[in-house]
Amino acid sequence: MLCKATLVHLLLYLTHSVLAMVITNSTRLESILDKYRDKDDVWWRARSRGKRAISEGDMHLILDLHNKLRGQVHPPASNMEYMVWDYELERSAEHWAHTCRWEHGPSHMLTQIGQNLGAHWGRDRPPTYHVQAWYDEVRYYSYPYSQECNPHCPFRCSGPVCTHYTQLVWATSNRIGCAINVCYNMNVWGMIWAKAVYLVCNYSPPGNWWGHAPYKYGTPCSACPASYAGGCRDNLCYKDGGVDRRPPPEIEETNYIEPEPEPVPQPRAQSPDPSQTDSPDRNQVVSTEQMCQQVDCKTKLRDQCKGTTCNRYECPPGCLDRPGKVVGTRYYDMQSSVCGAALHSGVIDNDGGWLDVTRLGRKQQFTNSYKNGIQSIGNTHFAVFYLPVKAVTCDTTVALFCPFKKPIRHCPRLYCPRNCLHNSGSRVIGTNYYSDKSSICRAAIHAGVIQNESGGYLDVMPVDKRRQYSGSYQNGITSESLLNPTGGKAFRVFAVI
């Protein structure tokens, strides 16, 4: 059976790979790749993106680093083959990269290709960052078979990982094709990455056969297949002139292409119809109230934070050129620009983004510094923090996930799945204010913050307990009433638009 390698999380880096077992399968890779081969180059150039999924420069960087690393394995390999780029593998990698699914696929190809995946968000990284990280798993590998490296699969794996390394240095895997895509709202094992850069590399023939060493030990090129006719280059079996299987379909000097984000479904206006009082569609409620405040580059917290929650903001792009005044380092004076302080602290970059603010009382002195392109100068003060985004299930409750405590704590921004409406085992208690024993996602549907058919983002504000909760029927959910609760806290839900 196929096995997914474990999570490797270095700063904002994450990747996994296929581990294959010997399986007899009559389907040939050539026939599988036909679906990617049946479109001519004119069709590929005419696609809406209009560009290849990887630049010519990045293609050569990835290929050259693979061959450099393959040629320097220790102990040395006697049959390590020189790797060439394959445009059909590139197109199949592009197809999978555009699904934005953090798993291996497509399933019908996994017995015929090897696959390494990498993703990052935040600071920009070249694709070779992932390739080098895959190779660096060698520290967990002992030739000829892994010892310390023994991940538990196929679910989320644990323990050291080395299957990216072994695929990269699998001697007979001599063709590679990769693609890069920017994925918005990518679910990476329960965490939502707002803007993930996703790298997919497909290999053929596949490596990681169970019970086999990745290469033969010996003098470099001493055991090359006869088809190489004795050719050797940089410790790799090499055919003169054999670099590419076919000419590239196009040359596009771009690192990666950002797809247009899918439009957010807009709630439909509901017109009450007295003649349909028994309709299940009655009492439709839509809430567009937001907890997150949209600010401009120069908005000061002192001016913005008056009688509001003051803890979640969205900054526009381009604030590095007009950051406003920033007073302090790590802790900032209330007269500071919210977005300027976030840039200075490194919480956002010049692309803008979400952030959380915590007010911290008075501070007598502020320290000035120059950080991330922002000069700060140096009363009530505040600190800025990254806004985490987490995926939850239909039955997740605030009591378990983010209970109310003093001083007030922030809840992550949450992402609910679709179709929580009929999860009847998950309670909803209250209207507008909900008991923290309620399902967060079903309460959000009841409040009109998200729609059952699409799910989506929401913000949660834990609050102190209420003396009573009033039930109601809204959006297909009947919430419960509760008088004089003996324990527990409450929460509100807000839309993210």
Tab-separated table of C-alpha atoms in Angstrom, residues 19-490:
chain	number	residue	atom	x	y	z
A	19	LEU	CA	6.643	5.576	-0.432
A	20	ALA	CA	5.749	2.776	-2.827
A	21	MET	CA	5.686	-1.011	-2.458
A	22	VAL	CA	6.272	-3.432	-5.339
A	23	ILE	CA	2.924	-3.709	-7.105
A	24	THR	CA	2.303	-5.547	-10.373
A	25	ASN	CA	0.293	-3.243	-12.618
A	26	SER	CA	-0.266	-3.669	-16.342
A	27	THR	CA	-0.985	0.023	-16.857
A	28	ARG	CA	2.045	1.721	-18.345
A	29	LEU	CA	3.091	5.246	-17.438
A	30	GLU	CA	3.095	6.176	-21.104
A	31	SER	CA	-0.623	5.459	-21.444
A	32	ILE	CA	-1.442	7.245	-18.182
A	33	LEU	CA	0.372	10.342	-19.366
A	34	ASP	CA	-1.634	10.424	-22.581
A	35	LYS	CA	-4.260	12.614	-20.912
A	36	TYR	CA	-1.593	15.273	-20.448
A	37	ARG	CA	-0.103	14.664	-23.884
A	38	ASP	CA	-3.247	14.951	-25.979
A	39	LYS	CA	-3.225	18.749	-26.006
A	40	ASP	CA	-0.865	20.407	-28.451
A	41	ASP	CA	1.434	23.269	-27.551
A	42	VAL	CA	-0.935	25.846	-29.064
A	43	TRP	CA	-3.649	24.752	-26.625
A	44	TRP	CA	-1.309	25.006	-23.645
A	45	ARG	CA	-0.240	28.512	-24.669
A	46	ALA	CA	-3.861	29.572	-25.144
A	47	ARG	CA	-4.969	28.593	-21.653
A	48	SER	CA	-6.363	31.307	-19.393
A	49	ARG	CA	-3.151	31.469	-17.394
A	50	GLY	CA	-1.284	31.721	-20.664
A	51	LYS	CA	2.016	30.626	-19.118
A	52	ARG	CA	3.855	27.512	-18.024
A	53	ALA	CA	3.568	26.383	-14.451
A	54	ILE	CA	7.317	26.756	-13.937
A	55	SER	CA	9.850	29.109	-15.464
A	56	GLU	CA	12.714	27.947	-17.636
A	57	GLY	CA	15.099	29.279	-14.986
A	58	ASP	CA	13.463	27.414	-12.110
A	59	MET	CA	13.310	24.252	-14.215
A	60	HIS	CA	17.084	24.312	-14.704
A	61	LEU	CA	17.725	25.169	-11.044
A	62	ILE	CA	15.686	22.172	-9.885
A	63	LEU	CA	17.190	19.800	-12.447
A	64	ASP	CA	20.799	20.906	-11.893
A	65	LEU	CA	20.484	20.627	-8.097
A	66	HIS	CA	19.000	17.129	-8.397
A	67	ASN	CA	21.926	15.984	-10.526
A	68	LYS	CA	24.494	17.677	-8.291
A	69	LEU	CA	23.074	16.002	-5.188
A	70	ARG	CA	22.695	12.626	-6.908
A	71	GLY	CA	26.367	12.736	-7.898
A	72	GLN	CA	27.624	13.338	-4.355
A	73	VAL	CA	25.851	10.594	-2.388
A	74	HIS	CA	27.788	8.749	0.292
A	75	PRO	CA	28.618	5.962	0.107
A	76	PRO	CA	29.169	6.496	-3.635
A	77	ALA	CA	26.759	5.031	-6.177
A	78	SER	CA	27.863	2.783	-9.020
A	79	ASN	CA	24.614	3.016	-11.020
A	80	MET	CA	23.249	6.544	-10.394
A	81	GLU	CA	21.660	7.815	-13.628
A	82	TYR	CA	21.744	11.387	-14.889
A	83	MET	CA	18.286	12.963	-14.549
A	84	VAL	CA	16.560	14.786	-17.433
A	85	TRP	CA	13.459	16.967	-17.602
A	86	ASP	CA	10.230	15.430	-18.865
A	87	TYR	CA	7.520	17.789	-20.103
A	88	GLU	CA	4.722	15.251	-19.746
A	89	LEU	CA	5.676	14.787	-16.096
A	90	GLU	CA	5.719	18.568	-15.767
A	91	ARG	CA	2.192	18.788	-17.141
A	92	SER	CA	0.924	16.041	-14.844
A	93	ALA	CA	2.572	17.874	-11.921
A	94	GLU	CA	0.886	21.083	-13.022
A	95	HIS	CA	-2.485	19.339	-13.114
A	96	TRP	CA	-2.036	18.180	-9.520
A	97	ALA	CA	-0.566	21.469	-8.274
A	98	HIS	CA	-3.707	23.255	-9.433
A	99	THR	CA	-5.936	21.031	-7.303
A	100	CYS	CA	-4.272	22.661	-4.233
A	101	ARG	CA	-4.772	19.414	-2.314
A	102	TRP	CA	-2.121	18.633	0.306
A	103	GLU	CA	-1.918	14.955	-0.518
A	104	HIS	CA	-0.418	12.763	-3.216
A	105	GLY	CA	-2.173	12.253	-6.479
A	106	PRO	CA	-3.856	11.683	-8.744
A	107	SER	CA	-4.453	8.225	-7.291
A	108	HIS	CA	-4.456	6.411	-10.638
A	109	MET	CA	-0.837	7.530	-11.259
A	110	LEU	CA	0.715	6.803	-7.881
A	111	THR	CA	1.871	3.288	-8.759
A	112	GLN	CA	3.606	4.603	-11.882
A	113	ILE	CA	5.325	7.771	-10.663
A	114	GLY	CA	7.266	8.930	-7.629
A	115	GLN	CA	6.224	12.253	-6.138
A	116	ASN	CA	7.709	14.793	-3.745
A	117	LEU	CA	5.617	17.704	-2.482
A	118	GLY	CA	6.662	20.942	-0.829
A	119	ALA	CA	4.765	24.021	0.348
A	120	HIS	CA	5.606	27.261	2.072
A	121	TRP	CA	4.010	30.558	2.875
A	122	GLY	CA	5.329	33.850	4.165
A	123	ARG	CA	8.881	34.754	3.160
A	124	ASP	CA	9.602	34.004	-0.495
A	125	ARG	CA	11.786	30.966	-1.108
A	126	PRO	CA	13.244	29.514	-4.324
A	127	PRO	CA	12.098	26.014	-5.325
A	128	THR	CA	15.617	24.745	-4.637
A	129	TYR	CA	14.930	25.387	-0.939
A	130	HIS	CA	12.559	22.414	-0.952
A	131	VAL	CA	14.890	20.245	-3.047
A	132	GLN	CA	17.759	20.821	-0.625
A	133	ALA	CA	15.453	20.124	2.338
A	134	TRP	CA	14.427	16.823	0.745
A	135	TYR	CA	18.090	15.843	0.366
A	136	ASP	CA	18.931	16.928	3.930
A	137	GLU	CA	16.784	14.066	5.225
A	138	VAL	CA	19.937	11.985	4.599
A	139	ARG	CA	20.781	12.601	8.264
A	140	TYR	CA	17.968	10.165	9.158
A	141	TYR	CA	19.051	7.532	6.624
A	142	SER	CA	21.609	4.745	6.964
A	143	TYR	CA	22.604	2.996	3.735
A	144	PRO	CA	21.337	0.606	2.434
A	145	TYR	CA	18.079	0.679	4.405
A	146	SER	CA	16.506	3.253	6.640
A	147	GLN	CA	16.952	2.616	10.347
A	148	GLU	CA	16.069	5.729	12.325
A	149	CYS	CA	13.687	6.745	9.546
A	150	ASN	CA	10.449	4.830	10.076
A	151	PRO	CA	7.353	7.030	9.704
A	152	HIS	CA	3.966	5.646	10.673
A	153	CYS	CA	1.686	5.904	7.667
A	154	PRO	CA	-0.648	6.315	5.806
A	155	PHE	CA	-2.235	8.831	8.182
A	156	ARG	CA	-0.399	11.848	9.539
A	157	CYS	CA	3.003	10.306	10.028
A	158	SER	CA	5.335	10.584	12.974
A	159	GLY	CA	9.026	10.074	13.464
A	160	PRO	CA	11.980	11.056	11.247
A	161	VAL	CA	11.383	11.134	7.490
A	162	CYS	CA	13.777	10.178	4.713
A	163	THR	CA	11.549	9.155	1.806
A	164	HIS	CA	12.046	12.480	0.002
A	165	TYR	CA	15.786	11.861	0.115
A	166	THR	CA	15.521	8.289	-1.140
A	167	GLN	CA	13.267	9.301	-4.053
A	168	LEU	CA	15.618	12.129	-4.986
A	169	VAL	CA	18.638	9.742	-5.093
A	170	TRP	CA	16.842	6.685	-6.494
A	171	ALA	CA	19.326	5.565	-9.135
A	172	THR	CA	16.851	4.503	-11.828
A	173	SER	CA	14.552	7.536	-11.489
A	174	ASN	CA	16.031	9.395	-14.449
A	175	ARG	CA	13.164	11.708	-15.475
A	176	ILE	CA	11.590	14.557	-13.519
A	177	GLY	CA	8.907	17.181	-14.128
A	178	CYS	CA	7.793	19.808	-11.611
A	179	ALA	CA	5.225	22.593	-11.333
A	180	ILE	CA	4.640	25.512	-8.982
A	181	ASN	CA	1.273	27.018	-8.105
A	182	VAL	CA	0.040	29.601	-5.609
A	183	CYS	CA	-2.885	28.134	-3.634
A	184	TYR	CA	-5.265	30.373	-1.734
A	185	ASN	CA	-6.792	28.973	1.473
A	186	MET	CA	-4.938	25.668	1.214
A	187	ASN	CA	-5.816	23.171	3.939
A	188	VAL	CA	-2.525	21.729	5.196
A	189	TRP	CA	-3.486	19.076	7.747
A	190	GLY	CA	-6.087	21.239	9.443
A	191	MET	CA	-4.308	24.586	9.099
A	192	ILE	CA	-5.509	27.039	6.457
A	193	TRP	CA	-2.631	28.704	4.629
A	194	ALA	CA	-3.996	31.869	3.055
A	195	LYS	CA	-1.415	31.983	0.255
A	196	ALA	CA	0.642	28.807	-0.066
A	197	VAL	CA	3.325	28.288	-2.717
A	198	TYR	CA	2.919	24.637	-3.724
A	199	LEU	CA	5.697	22.639	-5.454
A	200	VAL	CA	4.931	19.253	-7.041
A	201	CYS	CA	7.734	17.120	-8.519
A	202	ASN	CA	6.919	13.875	-10.350
A	203	TYR	CA	9.572	11.215	-11.020
A	204	SER	CA	9.779	8.301	-13.443
A	205	PRO	CA	10.462	5.474	-13.111
A	206	PRO	CA	9.275	5.686	-9.501
A	207	GLY	CA	11.581	5.048	-6.568
A	208	ASN	CA	11.109	4.069	-2.937
A	209	TRP	CA	10.408	0.397	-3.604
A	210	TRP	CA	9.935	-1.323	-0.288
A	211	GLY	CA	12.944	-3.418	0.817
A	212	HIS	CA	15.294	-2.067	-1.870
A	213	ALA	CA	18.301	0.238	-1.542
A	214	PRO	CA	18.035	3.463	-3.583
A	215	TYR	CA	21.278	2.718	-5.480
A	216	LYS	CA	24.150	0.234	-5.744
A	217	TYR	CA	27.291	0.961	-3.772
A	218	GLY	CA	30.557	1.071	-5.721
A	219	THR	CA	32.866	3.087	-7.947
A	220	PRO	CA	30.839	5.783	-9.735
A	221	CYS	CA	29.558	4.679	-13.154
A	222	SER	CA	30.959	1.148	-12.752
A	223	ALA	CA	27.495	-0.465	-12.909
A	224	CYS	CA	25.641	1.741	-15.374
A	225	PRO	CA	22.992	0.127	-17.608
A	226	ALA	CA	24.285	-0.931	-21.027
A	227	SER	CA	22.146	1.753	-22.718
A	228	TYR	CA	24.563	4.415	-21.443
A	229	ALA	CA	27.428	2.831	-23.446
A	230	GLY	CA	29.938	3.603	-20.712
A	231	GLY	CA	29.131	7.318	-20.560
A	232	CYS	CA	29.828	9.059	-17.247
A	233	ARG	CA	29.423	12.675	-16.132
A	234	ASP	CA	29.948	14.028	-12.610
A	235	ASN	CA	29.643	10.511	-11.123
A	236	LEU	CA	26.376	9.887	-13.050
A	237	CYS	CA	25.571	7.475	-15.893
A	238	TYR	CA	25.246	9.834	-18.874
A	239	LYS	CA	24.360	9.784	-22.565
A	240	ASP	CA	25.990	12.451	-24.701
A	241	GLY	CA	23.394	14.933	-25.873
A	242	GLY	CA	20.597	13.261	-23.962
A	243	VAL	CA	19.280	16.136	-21.898
A	244	ASP	CA	15.619	16.569	-22.816
A	245	ARG	CA	13.096	14.095	-24.202
A	246	ARG	CA	11.516	16.750	-26.410
A	247	PRO	CA	11.773	20.505	-26.925
A	248	PRO	CA	9.956	22.648	-24.376
A	249	PRO	CA	6.437	23.728	-25.340
A	250	GLU	CA	7.243	27.352	-24.512
A	251	ILE	CA	9.671	29.507	-22.606
A	252	GLU	CA	8.227	31.725	-19.925
A	253	GLU	CA	10.492	33.606	-17.555
A	254	THR	CA	8.257	33.763	-14.522
A	255	ASN	CA	8.817	32.226	-11.140
A	256	TYR	CA	5.203	31.223	-10.632
A	257	ILE	CA	1.795	32.385	-11.675
A	258	GLU	CA	-0.790	33.452	-9.151
A	259	PRO	CA	-4.268	32.257	-10.135
A	260	GLU	CA	-7.156	34.573	-9.596
A	261	PRO	CA	-8.781	33.755	-6.257
A	262	GLU	CA	-12.188	32.193	-6.522
A	263	PRO	CA	-14.963	34.657	-5.782
A	264	VAL	CA	-16.444	34.463	-2.303
A	265	PRO	CA	-20.095	33.401	-2.508
A	266	GLN	CA	-22.328	36.373	-1.741
A	267	PRO	CA	-25.427	35.843	0.396
A	268	ARG	CA	-28.684	36.115	-1.473
A	269	ALA	CA	-31.210	38.661	-0.323
A	270	GLN	CA	-34.230	37.034	1.233
A	271	SER	CA	-37.726	38.442	0.692
A	272	PRO	CA	-40.284	37.355	3.271
A	273	ASP	CA	-43.322	35.689	1.784
A	274	PRO	CA	-46.308	35.502	4.175
A	275	SER	CA	-47.878	32.772	2.062
A	276	GLN	CA	-44.995	30.419	2.834
A	277	THR	CA	-44.904	30.547	6.609
A	278	ASP	CA	-44.363	26.795	6.752
A	279	SER	CA	-41.509	26.806	4.235
A	280	PRO	CA	-38.189	25.461	5.486
A	281	ASP	CA	-36.627	28.549	3.888
A	282	ARG	CA	-38.363	30.932	6.268
A	283	ASN	CA	-36.386	32.880	8.867
A	284	GLN	CA	-33.355	33.193	6.633
A	285	VAL	CA	-30.798	35.458	8.333
A	286	VAL	CA	-27.611	36.916	6.873
A	287	SER	CA	-25.026	38.645	9.052
A	288	THR	CA	-22.233	40.749	7.569
A	289	GLU	CA	-21.021	42.179	10.881
A	290	GLN	CA	-17.260	41.818	11.104
A	291	MET	CA	-14.892	41.683	14.032
A	292	CYS	CA	-11.893	42.347	11.772
A	293	GLN	CA	-11.494	46.051	11.001
A	294	GLN	CA	-10.110	47.167	7.646
A	295	VAL	CA	-7.659	50.037	8.072
A	296	ASP	CA	-5.426	52.097	5.813
A	297	CYS	CA	-1.658	52.316	6.027
A	298	LYS	CA	-1.563	55.310	8.366
A	299	THR	CA	-4.467	54.483	10.698
A	300	LYS	CA	-3.369	54.927	14.317
A	301	LEU	CA	-4.573	52.521	16.958
A	302	ARG	CA	-5.417	55.497	19.163
A	303	ASP	CA	-7.885	56.776	16.547
A	304	GLN	CA	-9.277	53.400	15.557
A	305	CYS	CA	-9.675	51.773	18.950
A	306	LYS	CA	-12.551	53.552	20.664
A	307	GLY	CA	-15.126	51.358	22.301
A	308	THR	CA	-14.482	48.463	19.914
A	309	THR	CA	-12.914	45.053	20.275
A	310	CYS	CA	-9.610	46.516	19.006
A	311	ASN	CA	-7.975	43.202	18.352
A	312	ARG	CA	-8.140	42.172	14.688
A	313	TYR	CA	-7.202	44.221	11.641
A	314	GLU	CA	-6.642	43.853	7.907
A	315	CYS	CA	-3.933	46.013	6.320
A	316	PRO	CA	-3.848	46.810	2.586
A	317	PRO	CA	-0.810	46.114	0.372
A	318	GLY	CA	1.826	48.767	-0.295
A	319	CYS	CA	2.193	50.178	3.230
A	320	LEU	CA	5.985	49.978	3.164
A	321	ASP	CA	6.018	53.201	1.137
A	322	ARG	CA	3.566	55.005	3.450
A	323	PRO	CA	3.732	53.299	6.842
A	324	GLY	CA	2.783	56.260	9.008
A	325	LYS	CA	4.494	56.987	12.324
A	326	VAL	CA	5.733	54.036	14.362
A	327	VAL	CA	6.704	54.575	18.002
A	328	GLY	CA	8.459	51.716	19.793
A	329	THR	CA	9.998	48.311	19.187
A	330	ARG	CA	8.078	45.133	19.958
A	331	TYR	CA	5.732	47.270	22.084
A	332	TYR	CA	4.237	50.291	20.339
A	333	ASP	CA	2.632	53.496	21.475
A	334	MET	CA	-1.065	53.991	20.750
A	335	GLN	CA	-0.260	56.854	18.362
A	336	SER	CA	1.560	54.372	16.098
A	337	SER	CA	0.185	53.264	12.744
A	338	VAL	CA	-1.314	49.779	13.128
A	339	CYS	CA	0.008	48.593	9.749
A	340	GLY	CA	3.359	50.348	10.214
A	341	ALA	CA	3.863	48.572	13.552
A	342	ALA	CA	2.911	45.249	11.942
A	343	LEU	CA	5.451	45.825	9.145
A	344	HIS	CA	8.122	46.877	11.639
A	345	SER	CA	7.599	43.762	13.747
A	346	GLY	CA	7.525	41.458	10.701
A	347	VAL	CA	3.965	40.255	11.284
A	348	ILE	CA	2.945	41.296	7.745
A	349	ASP	CA	4.915	42.155	4.622
A	350	ASN	CA	4.284	44.691	1.881
A	351	ASP	CA	1.501	42.485	0.509
A	352	GLY	CA	-0.592	43.428	3.553
A	353	GLY	CA	-2.562	40.909	5.564
A	354	TRP	CA	-4.300	40.083	8.824
A	355	LEU	CA	-2.958	40.726	12.301
A	356	ASP	CA	-4.016	40.681	15.929
A	357	VAL	CA	-3.431	43.495	18.413
A	358	THR	CA	-3.159	43.146	22.191
A	359	ARG	CA	-3.387	46.228	24.413
A	360	LEU	CA	-0.967	46.042	27.317
A	361	GLY	CA	-1.577	49.017	29.599
A	362	ARG	CA	0.889	51.829	30.206
A	363	LYS	CA	4.574	51.905	29.347
A	364	GLN	CA	6.812	54.808	30.349
A	365	GLN	CA	9.441	54.538	27.602
A	366	PHE	CA	9.652	53.242	24.039
A	367	THR	CA	12.782	52.140	22.159
A	368	ASN	CA	13.340	53.185	18.560
A	369	SER	CA	14.831	50.861	15.946
A	370	TYR	CA	15.068	50.188	12.214
A	371	LYS	CA	13.537	46.847	11.215
A	372	ASN	CA	12.064	45.419	8.004
A	373	GLY	CA	12.366	48.743	6.201
A	374	ILE	CA	10.540	50.723	8.908
A	375	GLN	CA	12.177	53.299	11.213
A	376	SER	CA	10.381	53.552	14.573
A	377	ILE	CA	10.785	56.412	17.028
A	378	GLY	CA	10.984	56.361	20.669
A	379	ASN	CA	0.726	55.949	27.905
A	380	THR	CA	-0.891	52.954	26.753
A	381	HIS	CA	0.877	50.544	24.441
A	382	PHE	CA	0.134	47.535	22.271
A	383	ALA	CA	1.797	44.544	20.606
A	384	VAL	CA	1.042	42.990	17.225
A	385	PHE	CA	0.890	39.268	16.472
A	386	TYR	CA	0.414	36.919	13.531
A	387	LEU	CA	-3.166	35.884	12.918
A	388	PRO	CA	-3.305	32.067	12.851
A	389	VAL	CA	-5.972	30.375	10.745
A	390	LYS	CA	-7.218	26.914	11.730
A	391	ALA	CA	-9.660	24.502	10.156
A	392	VAL	CA	-12.252	23.036	12.544
A	393	THR	CA	-14.899	20.337	12.299
A	394	CYS	CA	-18.668	20.673	12.514
A	395	ASP	CA	-18.727	19.666	16.174
A	396	THR	CA	-15.847	21.849	17.450
A	397	THR	CA	-16.895	24.012	20.422
A	398	VAL	CA	-15.405	27.179	21.875
A	399	ALA	CA	-15.230	25.494	25.297
A	400	LEU	CA	-12.742	23.002	23.868
A	401	PHE	CA	-10.994	25.162	21.300
A	402	CYS	CA	-10.734	28.713	22.614
A	403	PRO	CA	-12.425	29.250	26.011
A	404	PHE	CA	-12.944	32.716	27.484
A	405	LYS	CA	-10.234	33.740	29.943
A	406	LYS	CA	-9.007	36.963	31.479
A	407	PRO	CA	-7.021	38.755	30.267
A	408	ILE	CA	-8.918	38.423	27.005
A	409	ARG	CA	-7.289	35.963	24.633
A	410	HIS	CA	-7.534	35.843	20.882
A	411	CYS	CA	-9.155	32.992	18.998
A	412	PRO	CA	-7.572	31.995	15.688
A	413	ARG	CA	-9.530	32.771	12.567
A	414	LEU	CA	-11.491	29.609	11.842
A	415	TYR	CA	-12.433	27.786	8.658
A	416	CYS	CA	-15.586	25.645	8.734
A	417	PRO	CA	-16.258	22.810	6.283
A	418	ARG	CA	-19.356	22.551	4.148
A	419	ASN	CA	-22.583	20.818	5.142
A	420	CYS	CA	-22.615	21.204	8.941
A	421	LEU	CA	-26.348	22.045	8.867
A	422	HIS	CA	-27.607	18.498	9.452
A	423	ASN	CA	-24.983	17.479	11.999
A	424	SER	CA	-27.799	17.184	14.532
A	425	GLY	CA	-25.596	15.762	17.263
A	426	SER	CA	-23.885	19.146	17.638
A	427	ARG	CA	-25.878	21.561	19.796
A	428	VAL	CA	-26.534	25.244	19.211
A	429	ILE	CA	-27.568	27.169	22.329
A	430	GLY	CA	-28.624	30.802	22.040
A	431	THR	CA	-29.104	33.536	19.433
A	432	ASN	CA	-26.462	36.194	18.644
A	433	TYR	CA	-24.709	35.173	21.865
A	434	TYR	CA	-24.107	31.431	22.071
A	435	SER	CA	-23.103	29.133	24.905
A	436	ASP	CA	-19.521	27.947	24.512
A	437	LYS	CA	-20.855	24.371	24.483
A	438	SER	CA	-22.372	25.108	21.054
A	439	SER	CA	-20.932	23.944	17.768
A	440	ILE	CA	-19.018	26.902	16.342
A	441	CYS	CA	-19.800	26.105	12.698
A	442	ARG	CA	-23.497	25.378	13.251
A	443	ALA	CA	-23.806	28.561	15.333
A	444	ALA	CA	-22.217	30.455	12.431
A	445	ILE	CA	-24.821	29.015	10.040
A	446	HIS	CA	-27.604	29.881	12.514
A	447	ALA	CA	-26.281	33.463	12.753
A	448	GLY	CA	-25.980	33.808	8.964
A	449	VAL	CA	-22.229	34.325	9.113
A	450	ILE	CA	-21.490	31.398	6.758
A	451	GLN	CA	-23.633	29.360	4.387
A	452	ASN	CA	-24.069	25.620	4.773
A	453	GLU	CA	-23.318	24.911	1.101
A	454	SER	CA	-19.951	26.658	1.098
A	455	GLY	CA	-18.653	26.790	4.681
A	456	GLY	CA	-15.875	29.339	5.010
A	457	TYR	CA	-14.062	31.700	7.312
A	458	LEU	CA	-15.377	33.259	10.496
A	459	ASP	CA	-14.040	35.090	13.521
A	460	VAL	CA	-14.974	34.054	17.065
A	461	MET	CA	-15.040	36.365	20.085
A	462	PRO	CA	-15.165	34.495	23.416
A	463	VAL	CA	-17.057	36.539	26.018
A	464	ASP	CA	-18.074	36.098	29.652
A	465	LYS	CA	-21.102	33.975	30.484
A	466	ARG	CA	-24.659	35.201	29.919
A	467	ARG	CA	-27.516	34.938	32.378
A	468	GLN	CA	-29.685	33.309	29.747
A	469	TYR	CA	-29.655	32.150	26.147
A	470	SER	CA	-32.674	32.546	23.894
A	471	GLY	CA	-33.384	29.895	21.287
A	472	SER	CA	-34.708	30.593	17.791
A	473	TYR	CA	-35.213	29.028	14.378
A	474	GLN	CA	-32.869	30.524	11.743
A	475	ASN	CA	-31.361	29.229	8.509
A	476	GLY	CA	-32.646	25.689	9.044
A	477	ILE	CA	-31.308	25.342	12.607
A	478	THR	CA	-33.379	25.439	15.785
A	479	SER	CA	-31.202	26.658	18.641
A	480	GLU	CA	-31.900	25.865	22.295
A	481	SER	CA	-32.860	28.199	25.122
A	482	LEU	CA	-31.082	28.038	28.446
A	483	LEU	CA	-31.937	29.923	31.652
A	484	ASN	CA	-29.502	30.574	34.479
A	485	PRO	CA	-26.621	28.407	33.231
A	486	THR	CA	-24.566	27.057	36.103
A	487	GLY	CA	-21.225	27.239	34.291
A	488	GLY	CA	-19.491	27.881	31.025
A	489	LYS	CA	-18.873	31.009	28.989
A	490	ALA	CA	-20.262	32.452	25.773
